[in-house]
mmCIF file of C-alpha atoms in Angstrom:
data_model
loop_
_atom_site.group_PDB
_atom_site.id
_atom_site.type_symbol
_atom_site.label_atom_id
_atom_site.label_comp_id
_atom_site.label_asym_id
_atom_site.label_seq_id
_atom_site.Cartn_x
_atom_site.Cartn_y
_atom_site.Cartn_z
ATOM 1 C CA UNK A 5 170.049 124.171 69.754
ATOM 2 C CA UNK A 6 169.018 124.545 66.134
ATOM 3 C CA UNK A 7 170.356 121.786 63.891
ATOM 4 C CA UNK A 8 171.129 122.511 60.259
ATOM 5 C CA UNK A 9 170.979 119.639 57.773
ATOM 6 C CA UNK A 10 172.319 119.965 54.259
ATOM 7 C CA UNK A 11 171.605 117.703 51.335
ATOM 8 C CA UNK A 12 173.164 116.192 49.452
ATOM 9 C CA UNK A 13 176.460 115.855 51.288
ATOM 10 C CA UNK A 14 178.184 115.701 47.913
ATOM 11 C CA UNK A 15 177.279 115.907 44.282
ATOM 12 C CA UNK A 16 178.955 115.561 40.922
ATOM 13 C CA UNK A 17 178.101 118.025 38.196
ATOM 14 C CA UNK A 18 179.425 119.325 34.924
ATOM 15 C CA UNK A 19 180.340 122.823 33.894
ATOM 16 C CA UNK A 20 177.182 124.579 32.793
ATOM 17 C CA UNK A 21 174.864 122.496 34.968
ATOM 18 C CA UNK A 22 172.277 124.004 37.265
ATOM 19 C CA UNK A 23 173.049 122.958 40.820
ATOM 20 C CA UNK A 24 170.743 123.091 43.824
ATOM 21 C CA UNK A 25 171.783 122.554 47.436
ATOM 22 C CA UNK A 26 169.252 122.283 50.236
ATOM 23 C CA UNK A 27 169.533 123.286 53.881
ATOM 24 C CA UNK A 28 166.901 122.411 56.457
ATOM 25 C CA UNK A 29 166.656 123.853 59.964
ATOM 26 C CA UNK A 30 165.318 121.848 62.899
ATOM 27 C CA UNK A 31 162.938 124.716 63.687
ATOM 28 C CA UNK A 32 161.859 127.880 61.963
ATOM 29 C CA UNK A 33 164.634 130.410 61.548
ATOM 30 C CA UNK A 34 162.622 132.876 59.419
ATOM 31 C CA UNK A 35 165.249 133.939 56.894
ATOM 32 C CA UNK A 36 168.251 134.116 59.235
ATOM 33 C CA UNK A 37 170.293 131.924 56.924
ATOM 34 C CA UNK A 38 173.687 132.492 55.347
ATOM 35 C CA UNK A 39 175.625 130.538 52.719
ATOM 36 C CA UNK A 40 179.398 130.204 52.466
ATOM 37 C CA UNK A 41 181.720 128.698 49.894
ATOM 38 C CA UNK A 42 184.999 127.084 50.889
ATOM 39 C CA UNK A 43 187.754 125.875 48.598
ATOM 40 C CA UNK A 44 190.421 123.432 49.805
ATOM 41 C CA UNK A 45 192.970 125.083 52.068
ATOM 42 C CA UNK A 46 191.127 128.398 51.999
ATOM 43 C CA UNK A 47 188.916 130.322 54.377
ATOM 44 C CA UNK A 48 185.147 130.319 53.892
ATOM 45 C CA UNK A 49 183.708 133.055 51.721
ATOM 46 C CA UNK A 50 180.300 134.609 52.240
ATOM 47 C CA UNK A 51 177.961 134.150 49.264
ATOM 48 C CA UNK A 52 174.444 134.861 50.494
ATOM 49 C CA UNK A 53 173.107 136.489 53.668
ATOM 50 C CA UNK A 54 169.577 136.713 55.061
ATOM 51 C CA UNK A 55 168.581 133.787 52.825
ATOM 52 C CA UNK A 56 168.487 135.630 49.524
ATOM 53 C CA UNK A 57 170.806 138.630 49.530
ATOM 54 C CA UNK A 58 173.850 138.320 47.303
ATOM 55 C CA UNK A 59 177.070 139.473 48.930
ATOM 56 C CA UNK A 60 178.861 142.210 47.030
ATOM 57 C CA UNK A 61 181.220 140.823 44.407
ATOM 58 C CA UNK A 62 179.602 137.393 44.243
ATOM 59 C CA UNK A 63 178.552 136.374 40.710
ATOM 60 C CA UNK A 64 174.846 136.567 39.948
ATOM 61 C CA UNK A 65 174.724 132.879 38.999
ATOM 62 C CA UNK A 66 174.499 132.262 42.758
ATOM 63 C CA UNK A 67 171.102 132.728 44.356
ATOM 64 C CA UNK A 68 169.432 131.816 47.611
ATOM 65 C CA UNK A 69 165.816 131.252 48.522
ATOM 66 C CA UNK A 70 163.630 129.954 51.298
ATOM 67 C CA UNK A 71 162.209 130.889 54.644
ATOM 68 C CA UNK A 72 161.178 129.117 57.802
ATOM 69 C CA UNK A 73 162.907 125.745 57.802
ATOM 70 C CA UNK A 74 163.772 125.064 54.150
ATOM 71 C CA UNK A 75 166.369 126.896 52.119
ATOM 72 C CA UNK A 76 168.064 126.490 48.772
ATOM 73 C CA UNK A 77 171.319 127.649 47.242
ATOM 74 C CA UNK A 78 171.251 127.551 43.451
ATOM 75 C CA UNK A 79 174.104 127.917 41.002
ATOM 76 C CA UNK A 80 172.438 128.615 37.678
ATOM 77 C CA UNK A 81 175.359 127.590 35.453
ATOM 78 C CA UNK A 82 178.229 125.874 37.204
ATOM 79 C CA UNK A 83 181.651 127.290 36.432
ATOM 80 C CA UNK A 84 185.053 125.639 36.981
ATOM 81 C CA UNK A 85 185.799 127.950 39.901
ATOM 82 C CA UNK A 86 182.585 126.872 41.676
ATOM 83 C CA UNK A 87 183.869 123.433 42.584
ATOM 84 C CA UNK A 88 184.047 123.748 46.345
ATOM 85 C CA UNK A 89 182.225 122.905 49.569
ATOM 86 C CA UNK A 90 179.188 124.948 50.515
ATOM 87 C CA UNK A 91 177.907 125.535 54.046
ATOM 88 C CA UNK A 92 174.714 127.005 55.370
ATOM 89 C CA UNK A 93 174.650 128.749 58.769
ATOM 90 C CA UNK A 94 171.797 130.021 60.917
ATOM 91 C CA UNK A 95 171.932 133.282 62.856
ATOM 92 C CA UNK A 96 168.393 133.198 64.225
ATOM 93 C CA UNK A 97 168.987 131.751 67.639
ATOM 94 C CA UNK A 98 172.509 132.197 68.902
ATOM 95 C CA UNK A 99 174.394 131.007 70.752
ATOM 96 C CA UNK A 100 175.204 128.580 69.480
ATOM 97 C CA UNK A 101 175.776 129.655 65.956
ATOM 98 C CA UNK A 102 175.330 126.504 63.856
ATOM 99 C CA UNK A 103 176.487 125.391 60.436
ATOM 100 C CA UNK A 104 175.230 122.684 58.171
ATOM 101 C CA UNK A 105 177.498 119.725 57.520
ATOM 102 C CA UNK A 106 178.516 120.977 54.093
ATOM 103 C CA UNK A 107 177.906 119.984 50.485
ATOM 104 C CA UNK A 108 180.905 119.163 48.343
ATOM 105 C CA UNK A 109 180.443 119.986 44.673
ATOM 106 C CA UNK A 110 182.752 117.891 42.521
ATOM 107 C CA UNK A 111 183.518 117.688 38.836
ATOM 108 C CA UNK A 112 181.629 115.008 36.927
ATOM 109 C CA UNK B 11 191.940 146.843 52.462
ATOM 110 C CA UNK B 12 189.817 145.013 54.993
ATOM 111 C CA UNK B 13 191.906 142.197 56.406
ATOM 112 C CA UNK B 14 192.162 139.732 59.271
ATOM 113 C CA UNK B 15 195.400 137.897 59.990
ATOM 114 C CA UNK B 16 195.585 135.104 62.543
ATOM 115 C CA UNK B 17 198.729 133.970 64.307
ATOM 116 C CA UNK B 18 199.826 131.886 67.265
ATOM 117 C CA UNK B 19 199.004 128.384 66.099
ATOM 118 C CA UNK B 20 201.321 125.467 66.605
ATOM 119 C CA UNK B 21 201.900 122.058 68.119
ATOM 120 C CA UNK B 22 201.005 121.639 71.787
ATOM 121 C CA UNK B 23 200.690 118.644 74.085
ATOM 122 C CA UNK B 24 197.360 117.591 75.567
ATOM 123 C CA UNK B 25 196.632 119.684 78.623
ATOM 124 C CA UNK B 26 198.748 122.529 77.331
ATOM 125 C CA UNK B 27 197.880 126.097 76.460
ATOM 126 C CA UNK B 28 198.090 128.317 73.412
ATOM 127 C CA UNK B 29 197.100 131.888 72.650
ATOM 128 C CA UNK B 30 195.838 132.829 69.215
ATOM 129 C CA UNK B 31 195.728 136.368 67.910
ATOM 130 C CA UNK B 32 193.885 138.028 65.068
ATOM 131 C CA UNK B 33 195.078 141.381 63.730
ATOM 132 C CA UNK B 34 192.422 143.473 62.033
ATOM 133 C CA UNK B 35 192.952 146.275 59.559
ATOM 134 C CA UNK B 36 191.016 148.369 57.071
ATOM 135 C CA UNK B 37 187.881 148.888 59.175
ATOM 136 C CA UNK B 38 186.784 150.341 62.512
ATOM 137 C CA UNK B 39 187.422 147.277 64.617
ATOM 138 C CA UNK B 40 185.433 148.375 67.657
ATOM 139 C CA UNK B 41 182.243 148.661 65.580
ATOM 140 C CA UNK B 42 182.052 144.945 64.931
ATOM 141 C CA UNK B 43 181.282 141.722 66.692
ATOM 142 C CA UNK B 44 184.038 139.186 66.078
ATOM 143 C CA UNK B 45 184.042 135.400 66.069
ATOM 144 C CA UNK B 46 186.347 132.433 66.197
ATOM 145 C CA UNK B 47 185.371 129.472 64.009
ATOM 146 C CA UNK B 48 187.380 126.265 63.721
ATOM 147 C CA UNK B 49 187.614 123.381 61.313
ATOM 148 C CA UNK B 50 189.039 120.013 62.298
ATOM 149 C CA UNK B 51 190.939 118.135 59.582
ATOM 150 C CA UNK B 52 188.502 116.881 56.952
ATOM 151 C CA UNK B 53 185.502 118.157 58.911
ATOM 152 C CA UNK B 54 183.007 121.002 58.687
ATOM 153 C CA UNK B 55 182.924 124.404 60.286
ATOM 154 C CA UNK B 56 182.365 124.750 64.033
ATOM 155 C CA UNK B 57 181.666 128.008 65.799
ATOM 156 C CA UNK B 58 183.856 128.537 68.863
ATOM 157 C CA UNK B 59 183.116 131.965 70.316
ATOM 158 C CA UNK B 60 181.995 135.492 69.610
ATOM 159 C CA UNK B 61 182.156 138.794 71.405
ATOM 160 C CA UNK B 62 180.682 142.219 70.953
ATOM 161 C CA UNK B 63 182.426 145.362 69.884
ATOM 162 C CA UNK B 64 183.048 146.571 73.405
ATOM 163 C CA UNK B 65 183.858 143.074 74.628
ATOM 164 C CA UNK B 66 180.853 143.059 76.938
ATOM 165 C CA UNK B 67 178.912 140.336 75.132
ATOM 166 C CA UNK B 68 180.740 137.025 75.059
ATOM 167 C CA UNK B 69 179.553 133.546 74.173
ATOM 168 C CA UNK B 70 181.253 130.188 73.803
ATOM 169 C CA UNK B 71 180.416 126.839 72.321
ATOM 170 C CA UNK B 72 179.777 124.194 74.958
ATOM 171 C CA UNK B 73 182.785 122.257 73.663
ATOM 172 C CA UNK B 74 185.199 124.997 74.772
ATOM 173 C CA UNK B 75 183.367 126.689 77.651
ATOM 174 C CA UNK B 76 185.535 126.940 80.736
ATOM 175 C CA UNK B 77 188.727 126.239 78.777
ATOM 176 C CA UNK B 78 188.879 129.008 76.192
ATOM 177 C CA UNK B 79 188.752 132.760 76.803
ATOM 178 C CA UNK B 80 188.151 135.296 74.068
ATOM 179 C CA UNK B 81 189.139 138.925 74.391
ATOM 180 C CA UNK B 82 189.810 141.981 72.287
ATOM 181 C CA UNK B 83 191.944 145.098 72.416
ATOM 182 C CA UNK B 84 190.220 147.751 70.376
ATOM 183 C CA UNK B 85 193.138 150.143 70.744
ATOM 184 C CA UNK B 86 195.347 147.586 69.010
ATOM 185 C CA UNK B 87 192.696 146.257 66.612
ATOM 186 C CA UNK B 88 193.327 142.815 67.957
ATOM 187 C CA UNK B 89 191.268 139.757 68.873
ATOM 188 C CA UNK B 90 192.644 136.933 71.019
ATOM 189 C CA UNK B 91 191.713 133.408 71.998
ATOM 190 C CA UNK B 92 193.393 131.938 75.069
ATOM 191 C CA UNK B 93 193.107 128.161 74.909
ATOM 192 C CA UNK B 94 193.820 126.129 78.030
ATOM 193 C CA UNK B 95 193.505 122.438 78.874
ATOM 194 C CA UNK B 96 193.802 121.583 75.221
ATOM 195 C CA UNK B 97 192.569 118.239 73.963
ATOM 196 C CA UNK B 98 193.236 116.246 70.814
ATOM 197 C CA UNK B 99 189.761 117.173 69.580
ATOM 198 C CA UNK B 100 190.749 120.852 69.610
ATOM 199 C CA UNK B 101 193.081 120.149 66.682
ATOM 200 C CA UNK B 102 191.827 122.366 63.882
ATOM 201 C CA UNK B 103 192.389 125.393 61.730
ATOM 202 C CA UNK B 104 191.137 128.398 63.686
ATOM 203 C CA UNK B 105 189.642 131.306 61.779
ATOM 204 C CA UNK B 106 188.706 134.718 63.062
ATOM 205 C CA UNK B 107 185.785 136.352 61.304
ATOM 206 C CA UNK B 108 184.004 139.690 61.357
ATOM 207 C CA UNK B 109 180.276 139.933 61.926
ATOM 208 C CA UNK B 110 178.338 142.406 59.829
ATOM 209 C CA UNK B 111 174.649 143.209 59.967
ATOM 210 C CA UNK B 112 171.960 143.779 57.387
ATOM 211 C CA UNK B 113 168.947 145.682 58.658
ATOM 212 C CA UNK B 114 165.462 145.850 57.248
ATOM 213 C CA UNK B 115 162.574 145.100 59.598
ATOM 214 C CA UNK B 116 164.993 142.886 61.494
ATOM 215 C CA UNK B 117 168.744 142.613 61.957
ATOM 216 C CA UNK B 118 170.507 139.819 60.103
ATOM 217 C CA UNK B 119 174.047 138.903 61.100
ATOM 218 C CA UNK B 120 176.619 137.196 58.921
ATOM 219 C CA UNK B 121 180.386 136.709 58.783
ATOM 220 C CA UNK B 122 181.646 138.678 55.824
ATOM 221 C CA UNK B 123 185.391 138.872 56.404
ATOM 222 C CA UNK B 124 187.555 135.895 57.351
ATOM 223 C CA UNK B 125 191.215 135.462 58.050
ATOM 224 C CA UNK B 126 193.241 132.723 56.383
ATOM 225 C CA UNK B 127 193.380 130.724 59.585
ATOM 226 C CA UNK B 128 196.036 129.384 61.919
ATOM 227 C CA UNK B 129 196.581 125.700 62.600
ATOM 228 C CA UNK B 130 196.485 124.233 66.090
ATOM 229 C CA UNK B 131 197.640 120.660 66.597
ATOM 230 C CA UNK B 132 197.212 119.001 69.967
ATOM 231 C CA UNK B 133 199.280 115.851 70.157
ATOM 232 C CA UNK B 134 201.773 114.149 72.433
#
């Protein structure tokens, strides 16, 4: 099974900060990597698919990059509504479909 | 609008059974793979199962294999998850999600529509 490791597990940042979250796969997954945002008590929301494609309706301050084993989600200027937990997920080799452990973005 | 609505959650004793449902609307249900994903209290996301549009392709996580059965009724735009031999570790919010695909040289799958979830609690 492919393991997905996110770092950091949590971070504190201020509104306006540039935030970077990393996801590493235990083997190459090309660019079969998706990013989701989840707010407390809510369902996950798709942000990025195929490593770098912005889902319709998602603000352009979100971007994704990477290929192979190392991927990055970047928020260029953190907004109040961006405080949430972010998950990466691989769709290269399924089943099983695997998620990273999550990165919680908190207010500094 | 495109929507998924789960139902059927509740409190059940260890060893008991529960059947979850997911009602889909706003899209051609039979065209899409569908998944169940769960989230234990305070934990991350865990994939449970997915099945193809015709129901012919079905996969389960090892943690639920042999205990859970996923099915769909395309005529009723409905997805189901029959959960038997429930354990305390099955306690979670269960989400149904739609799989979409992006195609260039390859096909990339992602879950673009999620329901709000239904809570399953397994406790004596």
